[in-house]
Short mmCIF file of C-alpha atoms and ligand atoms in Angstrom, two decimals:
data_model
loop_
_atom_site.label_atom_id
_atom_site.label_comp_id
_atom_site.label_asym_id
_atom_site.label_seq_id
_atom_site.Cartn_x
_atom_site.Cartn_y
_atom_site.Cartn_z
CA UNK A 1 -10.06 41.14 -126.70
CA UNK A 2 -11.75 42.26 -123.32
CA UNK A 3 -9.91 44.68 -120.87
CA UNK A 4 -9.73 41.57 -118.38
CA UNK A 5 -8.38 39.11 -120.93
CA UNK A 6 -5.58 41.80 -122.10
CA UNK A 7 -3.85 42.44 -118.71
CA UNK A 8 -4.57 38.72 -117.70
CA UNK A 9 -2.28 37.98 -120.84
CA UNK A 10 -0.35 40.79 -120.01
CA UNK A 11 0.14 39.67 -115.92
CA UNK A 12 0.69 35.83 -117.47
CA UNK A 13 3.75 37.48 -119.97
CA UNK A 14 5.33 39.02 -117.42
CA UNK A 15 5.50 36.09 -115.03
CA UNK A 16 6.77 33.66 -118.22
CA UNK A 17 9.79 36.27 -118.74
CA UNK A 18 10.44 36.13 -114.75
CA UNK A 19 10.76 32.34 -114.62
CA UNK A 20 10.51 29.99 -117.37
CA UNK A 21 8.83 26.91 -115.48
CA UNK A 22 5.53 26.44 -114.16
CA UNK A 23 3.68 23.82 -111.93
CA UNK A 24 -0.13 21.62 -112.16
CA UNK A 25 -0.95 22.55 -108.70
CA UNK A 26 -1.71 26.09 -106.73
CA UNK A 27 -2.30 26.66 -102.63
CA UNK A 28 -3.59 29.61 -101.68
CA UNK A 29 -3.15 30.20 -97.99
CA UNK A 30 -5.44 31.60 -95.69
CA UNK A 31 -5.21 33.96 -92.68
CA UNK A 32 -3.08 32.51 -90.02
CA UNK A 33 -2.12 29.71 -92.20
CA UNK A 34 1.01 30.65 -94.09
CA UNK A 35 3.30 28.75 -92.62
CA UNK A 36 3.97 25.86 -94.97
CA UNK A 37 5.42 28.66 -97.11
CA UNK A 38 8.44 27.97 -94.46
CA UNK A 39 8.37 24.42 -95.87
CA UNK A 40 8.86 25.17 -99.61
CA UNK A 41 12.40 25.21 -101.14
CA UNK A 42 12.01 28.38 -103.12
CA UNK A 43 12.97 28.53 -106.83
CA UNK A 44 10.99 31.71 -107.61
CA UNK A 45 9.26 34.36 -105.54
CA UNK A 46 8.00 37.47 -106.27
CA UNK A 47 5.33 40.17 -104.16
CA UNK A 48 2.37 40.51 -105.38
CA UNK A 49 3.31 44.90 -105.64
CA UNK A 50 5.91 43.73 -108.11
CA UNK A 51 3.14 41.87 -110.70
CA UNK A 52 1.43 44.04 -113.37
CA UNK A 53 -2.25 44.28 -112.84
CA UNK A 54 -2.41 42.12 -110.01
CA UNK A 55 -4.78 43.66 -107.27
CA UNK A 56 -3.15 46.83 -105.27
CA UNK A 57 -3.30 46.67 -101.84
CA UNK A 58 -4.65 49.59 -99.75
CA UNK A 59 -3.98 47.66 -96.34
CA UNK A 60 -1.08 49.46 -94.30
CA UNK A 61 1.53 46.67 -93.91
CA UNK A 62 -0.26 44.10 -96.06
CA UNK A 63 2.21 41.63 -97.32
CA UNK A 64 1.70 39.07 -99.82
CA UNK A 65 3.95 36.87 -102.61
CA UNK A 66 3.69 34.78 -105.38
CA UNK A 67 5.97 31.65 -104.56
CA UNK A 68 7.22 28.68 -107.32
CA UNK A 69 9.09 26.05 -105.67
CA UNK A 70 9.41 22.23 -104.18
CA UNK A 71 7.06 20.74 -101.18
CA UNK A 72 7.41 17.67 -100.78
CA UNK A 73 9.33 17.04 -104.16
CA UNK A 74 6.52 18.43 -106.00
CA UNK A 75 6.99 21.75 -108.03
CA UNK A 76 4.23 24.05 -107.01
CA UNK A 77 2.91 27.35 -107.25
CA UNK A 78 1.89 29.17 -103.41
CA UNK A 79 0.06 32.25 -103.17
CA UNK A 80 1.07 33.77 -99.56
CA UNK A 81 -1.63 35.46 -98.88
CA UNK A 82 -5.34 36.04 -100.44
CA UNK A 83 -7.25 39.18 -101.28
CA UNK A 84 -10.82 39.62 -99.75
CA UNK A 85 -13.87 40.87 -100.81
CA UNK A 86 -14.07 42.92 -97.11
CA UNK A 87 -11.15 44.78 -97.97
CA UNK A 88 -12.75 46.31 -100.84
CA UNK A 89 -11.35 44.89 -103.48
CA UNK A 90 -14.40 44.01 -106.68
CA UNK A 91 -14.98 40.37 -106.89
CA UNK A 92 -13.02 40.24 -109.99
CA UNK A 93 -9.83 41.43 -108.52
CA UNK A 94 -10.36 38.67 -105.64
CA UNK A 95 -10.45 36.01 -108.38
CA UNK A 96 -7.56 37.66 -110.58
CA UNK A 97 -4.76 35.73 -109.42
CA UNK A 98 -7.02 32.20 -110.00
CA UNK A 99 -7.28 33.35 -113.48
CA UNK A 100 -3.60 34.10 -113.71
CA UNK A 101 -2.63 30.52 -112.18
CA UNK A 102 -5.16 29.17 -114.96
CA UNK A 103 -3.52 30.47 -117.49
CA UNK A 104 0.51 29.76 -116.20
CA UNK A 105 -1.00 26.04 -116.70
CA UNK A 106 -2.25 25.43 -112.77
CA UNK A 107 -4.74 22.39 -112.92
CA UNK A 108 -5.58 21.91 -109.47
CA UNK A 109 -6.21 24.53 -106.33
CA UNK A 110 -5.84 23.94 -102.96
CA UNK A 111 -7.23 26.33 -100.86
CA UNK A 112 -6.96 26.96 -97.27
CA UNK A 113 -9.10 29.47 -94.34
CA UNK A 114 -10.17 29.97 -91.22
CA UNK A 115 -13.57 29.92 -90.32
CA UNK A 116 -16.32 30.05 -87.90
CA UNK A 117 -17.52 26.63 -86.79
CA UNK A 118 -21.17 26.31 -86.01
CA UNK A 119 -21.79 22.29 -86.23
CA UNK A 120 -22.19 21.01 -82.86
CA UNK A 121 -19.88 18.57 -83.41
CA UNK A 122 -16.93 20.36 -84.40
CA UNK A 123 -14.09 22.02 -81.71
CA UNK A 124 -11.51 24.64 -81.74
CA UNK A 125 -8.59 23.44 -83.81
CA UNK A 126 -10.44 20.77 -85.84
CA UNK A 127 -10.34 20.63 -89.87
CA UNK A 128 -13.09 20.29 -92.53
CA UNK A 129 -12.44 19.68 -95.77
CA UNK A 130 -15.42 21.57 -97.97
CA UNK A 131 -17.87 18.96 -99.57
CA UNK A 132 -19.46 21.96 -101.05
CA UNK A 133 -20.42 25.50 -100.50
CA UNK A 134 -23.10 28.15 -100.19
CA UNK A 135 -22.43 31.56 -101.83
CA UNK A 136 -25.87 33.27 -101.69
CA UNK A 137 -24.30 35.61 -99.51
CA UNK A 138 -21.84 36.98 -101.27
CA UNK A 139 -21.28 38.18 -104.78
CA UNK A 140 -20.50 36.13 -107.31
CA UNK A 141 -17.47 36.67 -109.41
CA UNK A 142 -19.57 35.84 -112.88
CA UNK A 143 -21.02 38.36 -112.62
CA UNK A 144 -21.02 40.59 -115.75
CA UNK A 145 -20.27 39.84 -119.28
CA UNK A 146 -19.10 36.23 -119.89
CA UNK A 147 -14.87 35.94 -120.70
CA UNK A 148 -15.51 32.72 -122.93
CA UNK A 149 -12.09 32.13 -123.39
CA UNK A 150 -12.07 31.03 -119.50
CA UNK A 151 -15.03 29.34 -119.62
CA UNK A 152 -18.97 28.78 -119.93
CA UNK A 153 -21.65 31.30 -118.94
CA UNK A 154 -23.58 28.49 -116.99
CA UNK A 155 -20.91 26.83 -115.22
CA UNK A 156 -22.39 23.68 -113.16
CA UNK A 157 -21.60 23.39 -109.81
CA UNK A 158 -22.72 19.68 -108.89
CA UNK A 159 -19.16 19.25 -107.71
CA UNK A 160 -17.31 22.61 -106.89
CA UNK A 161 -14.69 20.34 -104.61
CA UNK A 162 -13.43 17.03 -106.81
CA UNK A 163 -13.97 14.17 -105.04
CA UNK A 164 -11.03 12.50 -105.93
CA UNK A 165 -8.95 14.86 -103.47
CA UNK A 166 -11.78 14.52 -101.13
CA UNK A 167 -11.19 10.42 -101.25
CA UNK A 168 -7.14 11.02 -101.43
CA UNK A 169 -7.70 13.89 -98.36
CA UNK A 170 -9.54 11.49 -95.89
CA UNK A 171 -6.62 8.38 -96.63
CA UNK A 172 -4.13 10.76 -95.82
CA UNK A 173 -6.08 11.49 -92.68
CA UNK A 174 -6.83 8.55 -91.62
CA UNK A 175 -3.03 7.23 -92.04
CA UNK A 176 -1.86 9.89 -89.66
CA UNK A 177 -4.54 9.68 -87.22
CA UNK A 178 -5.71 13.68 -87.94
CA UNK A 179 -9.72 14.26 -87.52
CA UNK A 180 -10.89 15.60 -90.83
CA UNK A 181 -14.52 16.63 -91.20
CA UNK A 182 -16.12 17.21 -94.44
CA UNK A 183 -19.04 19.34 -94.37
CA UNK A 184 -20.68 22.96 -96.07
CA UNK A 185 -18.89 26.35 -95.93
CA UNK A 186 -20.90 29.37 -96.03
CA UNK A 187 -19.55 32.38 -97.37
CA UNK A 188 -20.09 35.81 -96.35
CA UNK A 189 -18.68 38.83 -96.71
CA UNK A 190 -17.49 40.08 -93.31
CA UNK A 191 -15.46 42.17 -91.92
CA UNK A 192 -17.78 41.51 -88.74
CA UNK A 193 -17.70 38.78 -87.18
CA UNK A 194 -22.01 37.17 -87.46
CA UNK A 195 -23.96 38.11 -84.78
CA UNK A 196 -25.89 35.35 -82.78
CA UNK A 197 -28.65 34.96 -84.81
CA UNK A 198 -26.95 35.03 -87.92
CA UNK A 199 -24.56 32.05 -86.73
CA UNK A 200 -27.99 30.32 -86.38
CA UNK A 201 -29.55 31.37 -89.75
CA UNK A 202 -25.79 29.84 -91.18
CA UNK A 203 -26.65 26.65 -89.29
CA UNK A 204 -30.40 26.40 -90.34
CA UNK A 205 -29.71 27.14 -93.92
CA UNK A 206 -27.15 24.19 -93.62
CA UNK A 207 -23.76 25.48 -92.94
CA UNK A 208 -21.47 23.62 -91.11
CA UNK A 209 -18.48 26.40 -90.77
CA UNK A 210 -18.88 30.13 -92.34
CA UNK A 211 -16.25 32.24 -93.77
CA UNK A 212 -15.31 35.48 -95.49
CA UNK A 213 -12.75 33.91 -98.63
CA UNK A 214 -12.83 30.94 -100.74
CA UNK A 215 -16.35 30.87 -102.58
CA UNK A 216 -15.17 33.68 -105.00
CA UNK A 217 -11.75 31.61 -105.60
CA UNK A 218 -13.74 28.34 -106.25
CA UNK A 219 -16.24 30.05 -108.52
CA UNK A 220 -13.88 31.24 -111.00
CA UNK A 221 -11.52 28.29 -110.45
CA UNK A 222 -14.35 25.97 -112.03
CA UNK A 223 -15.45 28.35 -114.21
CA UNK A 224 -11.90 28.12 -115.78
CA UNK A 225 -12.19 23.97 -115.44
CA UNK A 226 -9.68 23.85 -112.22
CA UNK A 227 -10.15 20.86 -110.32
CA UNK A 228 -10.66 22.63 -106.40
CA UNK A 229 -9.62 21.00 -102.85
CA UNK A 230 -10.53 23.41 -99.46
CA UNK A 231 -9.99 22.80 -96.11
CA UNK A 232 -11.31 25.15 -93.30
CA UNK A 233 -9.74 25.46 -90.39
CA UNK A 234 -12.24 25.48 -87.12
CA UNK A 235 -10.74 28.81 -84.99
CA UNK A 236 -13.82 29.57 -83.45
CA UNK A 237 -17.00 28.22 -82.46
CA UNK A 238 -20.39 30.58 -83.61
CA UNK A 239 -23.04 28.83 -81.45
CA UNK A 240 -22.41 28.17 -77.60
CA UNK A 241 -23.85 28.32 -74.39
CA UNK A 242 -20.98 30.85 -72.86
CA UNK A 243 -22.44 33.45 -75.30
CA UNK A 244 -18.66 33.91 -76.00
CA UNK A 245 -16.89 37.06 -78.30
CA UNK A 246 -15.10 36.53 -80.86
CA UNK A 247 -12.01 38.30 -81.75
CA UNK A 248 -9.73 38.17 -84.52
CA UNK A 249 -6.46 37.36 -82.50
CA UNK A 250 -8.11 33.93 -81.55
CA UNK A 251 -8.96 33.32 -85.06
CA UNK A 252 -5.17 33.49 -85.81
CA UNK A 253 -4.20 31.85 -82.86
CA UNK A 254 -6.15 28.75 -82.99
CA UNK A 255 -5.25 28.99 -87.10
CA UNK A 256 -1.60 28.83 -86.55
CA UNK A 257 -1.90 25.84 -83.84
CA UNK A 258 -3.48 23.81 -86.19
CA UNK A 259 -1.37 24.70 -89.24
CA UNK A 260 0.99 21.62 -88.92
CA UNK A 261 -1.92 19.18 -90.32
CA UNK A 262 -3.60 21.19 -92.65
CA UNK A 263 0.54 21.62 -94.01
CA UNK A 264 1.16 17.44 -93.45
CA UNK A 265 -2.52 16.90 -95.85
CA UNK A 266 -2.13 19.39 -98.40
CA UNK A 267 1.68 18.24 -98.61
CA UNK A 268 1.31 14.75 -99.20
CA UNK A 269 -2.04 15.57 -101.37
CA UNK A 270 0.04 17.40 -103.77
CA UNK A 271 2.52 14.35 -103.90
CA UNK A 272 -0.29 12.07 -104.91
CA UNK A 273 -1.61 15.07 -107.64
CA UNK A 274 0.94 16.83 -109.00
N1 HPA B 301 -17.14 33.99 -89.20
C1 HPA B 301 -16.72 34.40 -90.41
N2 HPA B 301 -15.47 34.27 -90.81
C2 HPA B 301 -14.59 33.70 -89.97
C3 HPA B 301 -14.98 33.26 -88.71
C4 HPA B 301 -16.32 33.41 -88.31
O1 HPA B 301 -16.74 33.05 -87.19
N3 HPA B 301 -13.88 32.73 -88.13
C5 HPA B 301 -12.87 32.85 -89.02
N4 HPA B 301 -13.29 33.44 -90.14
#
Protein backbone atom coordinates (compact mmCIF):
# COMPACT_ATOMS: atom_id res chain seq x y z
CA UNK A 1 0.00 0.00 0.00
CA UNK A 2 1.25 3.63 -0.88
CA UNK A 3 2.48 6.06 1.92
CA UNK A 4 -0.76 8.23 1.06
CA UNK A 5 -3.20 5.35 1.16
CA UNK A 6 -1.66 4.11 4.70
CA UNK A 7 -2.14 7.32 6.78
CA UNK A 8 -5.41 8.09 4.74
CA UNK A 9 -6.57 4.66 6.33
CA UNK A 10 -4.82 5.50 9.26
CA UNK A 11 -6.53 9.39 9.56
CA UNK A 12 -10.07 7.47 8.47
CA UNK A 13 -9.41 4.79 11.75
CA UNK A 14 -8.91 7.27 13.98
CA UNK A 15 -11.95 9.37 13.16
CA UNK A 16 -14.27 5.86 13.16
CA UNK A 17 -12.96 5.22 16.91
CA UNK A 18 -13.82 9.09 17.74
CA UNK A 19 -17.44 8.86 16.57
CA UNK A 20 -19.16 5.97 15.24
CA UNK A 21 -21.58 7.76 12.62
CA UNK A 22 -20.92 9.39 9.51
CA UNK A 23 -22.90 11.59 6.94
CA UNK A 24 -23.45 11.60 2.57
CA UNK A 25 -22.71 15.20 2.43
CA UNK A 26 -19.42 17.54 3.24
CA UNK A 27 -19.17 21.71 3.22
CA UNK A 28 -16.09 23.05 3.25
CA UNK A 29 -16.17 26.71 4.14
CA UNK A 30 -14.31 29.36 2.74
CA UNK A 31 -12.60 32.52 4.08
CA UNK A 32 -15.05 34.78 5.66
CA UNK A 33 -17.72 32.28 5.30
CA UNK A 34 -17.81 30.14 8.41
CA UNK A 35 -20.59 31.17 9.88
CA UNK A 36 -23.22 28.52 9.21
CA UNK A 37 -20.93 26.48 11.48
CA UNK A 38 -23.04 28.70 14.17
CA UNK A 39 -26.09 27.01 12.63
CA UNK A 40 -25.14 23.32 13.10
CA UNK A 41 -26.25 21.41 16.27
CA UNK A 42 -22.95 19.76 16.99
CA UNK A 43 -22.72 16.00 17.68
CA UNK A 44 -18.96 15.72 17.04
CA UNK A 45 -16.13 18.19 16.62
CA UNK A 46 -12.71 17.88 16.62
CA UNK A 47 -9.48 20.50 15.36
CA UNK A 48 -7.90 19.65 12.69
CA UNK A 49 -4.19 19.67 15.24
CA UNK A 50 -5.94 16.82 17.00
CA UNK A 51 -6.29 14.42 13.54
CA UNK A 52 -3.32 12.15 12.63
CA UNK A 53 -1.77 13.11 9.37
CA UNK A 54 -4.04 15.74 8.59
CA UNK A 55 -2.07 18.86 7.21
CA UNK A 56 -0.02 20.92 10.08
CA UNK A 57 -0.54 24.32 10.12
CA UNK A 58 2.40 26.79 10.16
CA UNK A 59 -0.04 29.92 10.27
CA UNK A 60 0.27 31.78 13.78
CA UNK A 61 -3.33 31.63 15.12
CA UNK A 62 -4.75 29.48 12.33
CA UNK A 63 -7.80 27.75 13.55
CA UNK A 64 -9.64 25.11 11.91
CA UNK A 65 -12.17 21.91 12.92
CA UNK A 66 -13.65 19.01 11.67
CA UNK A 67 -17.49 19.30 12.62
CA UNK A 68 -20.34 16.17 12.41
CA UNK A 69 -23.67 17.37 13.23
CA UNK A 70 -27.48 18.48 12.14
CA UNK A 71 -28.33 21.59 9.62
CA UNK A 72 -31.32 21.68 8.78
CA UNK A 73 -32.21 18.06 10.06
CA UNK A 74 -29.65 16.68 7.88
CA UNK A 75 -26.53 14.90 9.46
CA UNK A 76 -23.50 16.41 7.89
CA UNK A 77 -19.94 16.61 7.94
CA UNK A 78 -18.36 20.68 7.98
CA UNK A 79 -14.87 21.40 7.51
CA UNK A 80 -14.30 24.98 9.29
CA UNK A 81 -11.81 26.10 7.51
CA UNK A 82 -9.68 25.02 4.21
CA UNK A 83 -5.98 24.68 3.62
CA UNK A 84 -4.42 26.63 0.62
CA UNK A 85 -1.99 26.03 -1.77
CA UNK A 86 -0.48 29.90 -0.89
CA UNK A 87 0.23 28.87 2.45
CA UNK A 88 2.59 26.35 1.37
CA UNK A 89 1.07 23.46 1.92
CA UNK A 90 1.82 20.55 -1.46
CA UNK A 91 -1.27 20.10 -3.42
CA UNK A 92 -1.76 16.80 -1.88
CA UNK A 93 -2.05 17.99 1.61
CA UNK A 94 -4.74 20.66 0.26
CA UNK A 95 -6.80 17.74 -1.05
CA UNK A 96 -6.12 15.38 2.08
CA UNK A 97 -9.09 16.05 3.99
CA UNK A 98 -11.40 15.42 0.51
CA UNK A 99 -9.82 12.11 0.47
CA UNK A 100 -10.50 11.52 4.12
CA UNK A 101 -14.34 12.63 3.73
CA UNK A 102 -14.28 10.04 0.69
CA UNK A 103 -13.39 7.46 2.52
CA UNK A 104 -15.73 8.22 6.04
CA UNK A 105 -18.51 7.59 3.17
CA UNK A 106 -19.08 11.56 2.07
CA UNK A 107 -20.91 11.43 -1.41
CA UNK A 108 -21.45 14.90 -2.13
CA UNK A 109 -19.20 18.31 -1.47
CA UNK A 110 -20.29 21.55 -1.12
CA UNK A 111 -17.83 23.99 -1.31
CA UNK A 112 -17.79 27.57 -0.57
CA UNK A 113 -15.04 30.93 -1.36
CA UNK A 114 -14.56 34.18 -1.92
CA UNK A 115 -13.43 35.45 -5.00
CA UNK A 116 -12.57 38.16 -7.31
CA UNK A 117 -15.38 39.10 -9.66
CA UNK A 118 -14.39 40.26 -13.08
CA UNK A 119 -17.82 39.77 -15.23
CA UNK A 120 -19.26 43.04 -15.85
CA UNK A 121 -22.30 42.03 -14.71
CA UNK A 122 -21.65 40.87 -11.38
CA UNK A 123 -21.54 43.35 -7.94
CA UNK A 124 -20.10 43.25 -4.55
CA UNK A 125 -22.05 40.77 -2.48
CA UNK A 126 -23.55 38.74 -5.36
CA UNK A 127 -23.23 34.73 -5.61
CA UNK A 128 -22.17 32.38 -8.46
CA UNK A 129 -22.58 29.05 -8.33
CA UNK A 130 -19.45 27.36 -10.48
CA UNK A 131 -20.73 25.83 -13.87
CA UNK A 132 -17.19 24.80 -14.27
CA UNK A 133 -13.64 25.76 -13.74
CA UNK A 134 -10.24 26.59 -15.14
CA UNK A 135 -7.16 25.19 -13.33
CA UNK A 136 -4.31 25.86 -15.81
CA UNK A 137 -3.03 28.04 -13.30
CA UNK A 138 -2.48 26.15 -10.63
CA UNK A 139 -1.16 22.71 -9.91
CA UNK A 140 -3.03 19.95 -10.16
CA UNK A 141 -3.42 17.56 -7.32
CA UNK A 142 -2.96 14.30 -9.82
CA UNK A 143 -0.14 14.93 -10.15
CA UNK A 144 2.30 12.03 -9.50
CA UNK A 145 1.76 8.39 -9.36
CA UNK A 146 -1.92 7.34 -9.73
CA UNK A 147 -3.69 6.04 -6.01
CA UNK A 148 -6.13 3.62 -8.01
CA UNK A 149 -7.91 2.73 -5.13
CA UNK A 150 -9.40 6.49 -5.27
CA UNK A 151 -9.82 6.55 -8.64
CA UNK A 152 -8.81 6.64 -12.51
CA UNK A 153 -5.60 8.14 -13.93
CA UNK A 154 -7.69 10.05 -16.64
CA UNK A 155 -10.44 11.36 -14.72
CA UNK A 156 -13.02 13.30 -17.15
CA UNK A 157 -13.99 16.50 -16.30
CA UNK A 158 -17.09 17.22 -18.71
CA UNK A 159 -18.97 17.95 -15.52
CA UNK A 160 -16.68 18.83 -12.46
CA UNK A 161 -20.04 20.60 -10.76
CA UNK A 162 -23.29 18.00 -11.05
CA UNK A 163 -25.93 19.57 -12.53
CA UNK A 164 -28.46 18.22 -10.54
CA UNK A 165 -27.39 20.62 -7.54
CA UNK A 166 -26.91 23.23 -10.11
CA UNK A 167 -30.88 22.68 -11.17
CA UNK A 168 -31.84 22.10 -7.22
CA UNK A 169 -29.38 25.45 -6.40
CA UNK A 170 -31.18 27.90 -8.85
CA UNK A 171 -35.05 26.57 -7.43
CA UNK A 172 -33.91 27.29 -4.16
CA UNK A 173 -32.88 30.69 -5.44
CA UNK A 174 -35.43 31.56 -7.20
CA UNK A 175 -38.03 30.62 -4.25
CA UNK A 176 -36.32 33.07 -1.97
CA UNK A 177 -35.79 35.77 -4.35
CA UNK A 178 -31.60 35.52 -3.92
CA UNK A 179 -29.60 36.44 -7.34
CA UNK A 180 -27.52 33.41 -8.14
CA UNK A 181 -25.16 33.55 -11.10
CA UNK A 182 -23.62 30.57 -12.57
CA UNK A 183 -20.57 31.15 -14.42
CA UNK A 184 -16.43 29.96 -14.64
CA UNK A 185 -14.00 30.19 -11.67
CA UNK A 186 -10.46 30.57 -12.35
CA UNK A 187 -8.04 29.35 -10.04
CA UNK A 188 -4.82 30.72 -9.13
CA UNK A 189 -2.54 30.46 -6.70
CA UNK A 190 -2.26 33.80 -4.88
CA UNK A 191 -1.28 35.12 -2.09
CA UNK A 192 -1.39 38.47 -4.25
CA UNK A 193 -4.13 39.78 -5.13
CA UNK A 194 -3.93 39.85 -9.74
CA UNK A 195 -2.66 42.80 -10.98
CA UNK A 196 -4.72 44.77 -13.68
CA UNK A 197 -3.77 43.03 -16.51
CA UNK A 198 -3.98 39.77 -15.14
CA UNK A 199 -7.76 40.42 -14.02
CA UNK A 200 -8.09 41.00 -17.82
CA UNK A 201 -6.12 37.93 -19.08
CA UNK A 202 -8.77 35.96 -16.33
CA UNK A 203 -11.61 37.66 -18.21
CA UNK A 204 -10.28 37.02 -21.84
CA UNK A 205 -9.43 33.46 -21.17
CA UNK A 206 -13.14 33.22 -19.94
CA UNK A 207 -13.32 33.62 -16.28
CA UNK A 208 -16.12 35.01 -14.77
CA UNK A 209 -14.75 35.25 -10.92
CA UNK A 210 -10.97 34.06 -9.95
CA UNK A 211 -9.87 32.53 -6.81
CA UNK A 212 -7.04 31.00 -4.81
CA UNK A 213 -9.06 27.47 -3.29
CA UNK A 214 -11.49 25.13 -4.67
CA UNK A 215 -10.00 23.71 -8.06
CA UNK A 216 -7.57 21.42 -6.05
CA UNK A 217 -10.69 20.26 -3.76
CA UNK A 218 -12.86 19.56 -6.90
CA UNK A 219 -10.07 17.75 -8.70
CA UNK A 220 -9.57 15.12 -6.24
CA UNK A 221 -13.23 15.15 -5.18
CA UNK A 222 -14.10 13.71 -8.79
CA UNK A 223 -11.23 11.88 -9.03
CA UNK A 224 -12.59 9.90 -5.97
CA UNK A 225 -16.33 9.91 -7.82
CA UNK A 226 -17.78 12.81 -5.34
CA UNK A 227 -20.59 14.49 -6.80
CA UNK A 228 -19.25 18.58 -6.30
CA UNK A 229 -21.57 21.83 -5.72
CA UNK A 230 -19.44 25.50 -5.38
CA UNK A 231 -20.61 28.70 -4.89
CA UNK A 232 -18.30 31.83 -4.99
CA UNK A 233 -18.96 34.56 -3.22
CA UNK A 234 -18.40 38.08 -5.28
CA UNK A 235 -16.17 40.31 -2.46
CA UNK A 236 -14.50 42.25 -4.88
CA UNK A 237 -14.66 43.47 -8.26
CA UNK A 238 -11.06 42.91 -10.54
CA UNK A 239 -11.93 45.20 -13.50
CA UNK A 240 -13.25 48.88 -12.90
CA UNK A 241 -12.96 52.24 -13.94
CA UNK A 242 -11.91 53.64 -10.21
CA UNK A 243 -8.67 51.62 -10.72
CA UNK A 244 -9.59 50.54 -7.12
CA UNK A 245 -7.09 48.34 -4.43
CA UNK A 246 -7.94 45.55 -3.17
CA UNK A 247 -7.38 44.47 0.29
CA UNK A 248 -8.03 41.46 2.14
CA UNK A 249 -10.25 43.03 4.97
CA UNK A 250 -12.88 43.86 2.19
CA UNK A 251 -12.69 40.43 0.93
CA UNK A 252 -13.88 39.27 4.42
CA UNK A 253 -16.11 41.94 4.89
CA UNK A 254 -18.21 41.76 1.88
CA UNK A 255 -17.83 37.61 2.51
CA UNK A 256 -19.42 37.74 5.84
CA UNK A 257 -22.38 40.19 4.59
CA UNK A 258 -23.36 37.87 2.19
CA UNK A 259 -22.97 34.70 4.26
CA UNK A 260 -26.72 34.48 5.26
CA UNK A 261 -27.69 33.21 1.53
CA UNK A 262 -24.93 31.27 0.60
CA UNK A 263 -25.93 29.49 4.48
CA UNK A 264 -30.07 29.62 3.47
CA UNK A 265 -28.88 27.61 -0.30
CA UNK A 266 -26.43 25.26 0.85
CA UNK A 267 -28.90 24.52 3.89
CA UNK A 268 -31.89 23.67 2.15
CA UNK A 269 -29.61 21.98 -0.76
CA UNK A 270 -28.42 19.53 1.69
CA UNK A 271 -32.14 18.85 2.77
CA UNK A 272 -33.04 17.98 -0.77
CA UNK A 273 -29.46 15.67 -1.01
CA UNK A 274 -28.64 14.19 1.93
N1 LIG B 1 -8.48 37.31 -6.62
C1 LIG B 1 -8.12 36.10 -6.16
N2 LIG B 1 -8.66 35.55 -5.10
C2 LIG B 1 -9.62 36.23 -4.45
C3 LIG B 1 -10.03 37.49 -4.89
C4 LIG B 1 -9.43 38.05 -6.03
O1 LIG B 1 -9.74 39.17 -6.48
N3 LIG B 1 -11.00 37.89 -4.04
C5 LIG B 1 -11.16 36.91 -3.13
N4 LIG B 1 -10.33 35.90 -3.37
Amino acid sequence: MTQLMTHLNETVNFIKSKVSETASTAIILGSGLGNLATKIKVDFEIPYTAIPHFPVSTVEGHKGRLILGILNGKKVWVMEGRFHFYEGYTPEQVTYPVRVLKLLGVENLLLSNAAGGVNANYAVGDLMILKDHISLFTINPLIGKNESDLGTRFPDMSEPYADLFIQKAKAIAALNGITLHEGVYVGVTGPTFETRAEYKLIKAVGGDVVGMSTVQENIAAVHCGMKVFAISVVTDLGIREDNNVITHEEVLEAANAAEPKLTLIFSELLKEIA
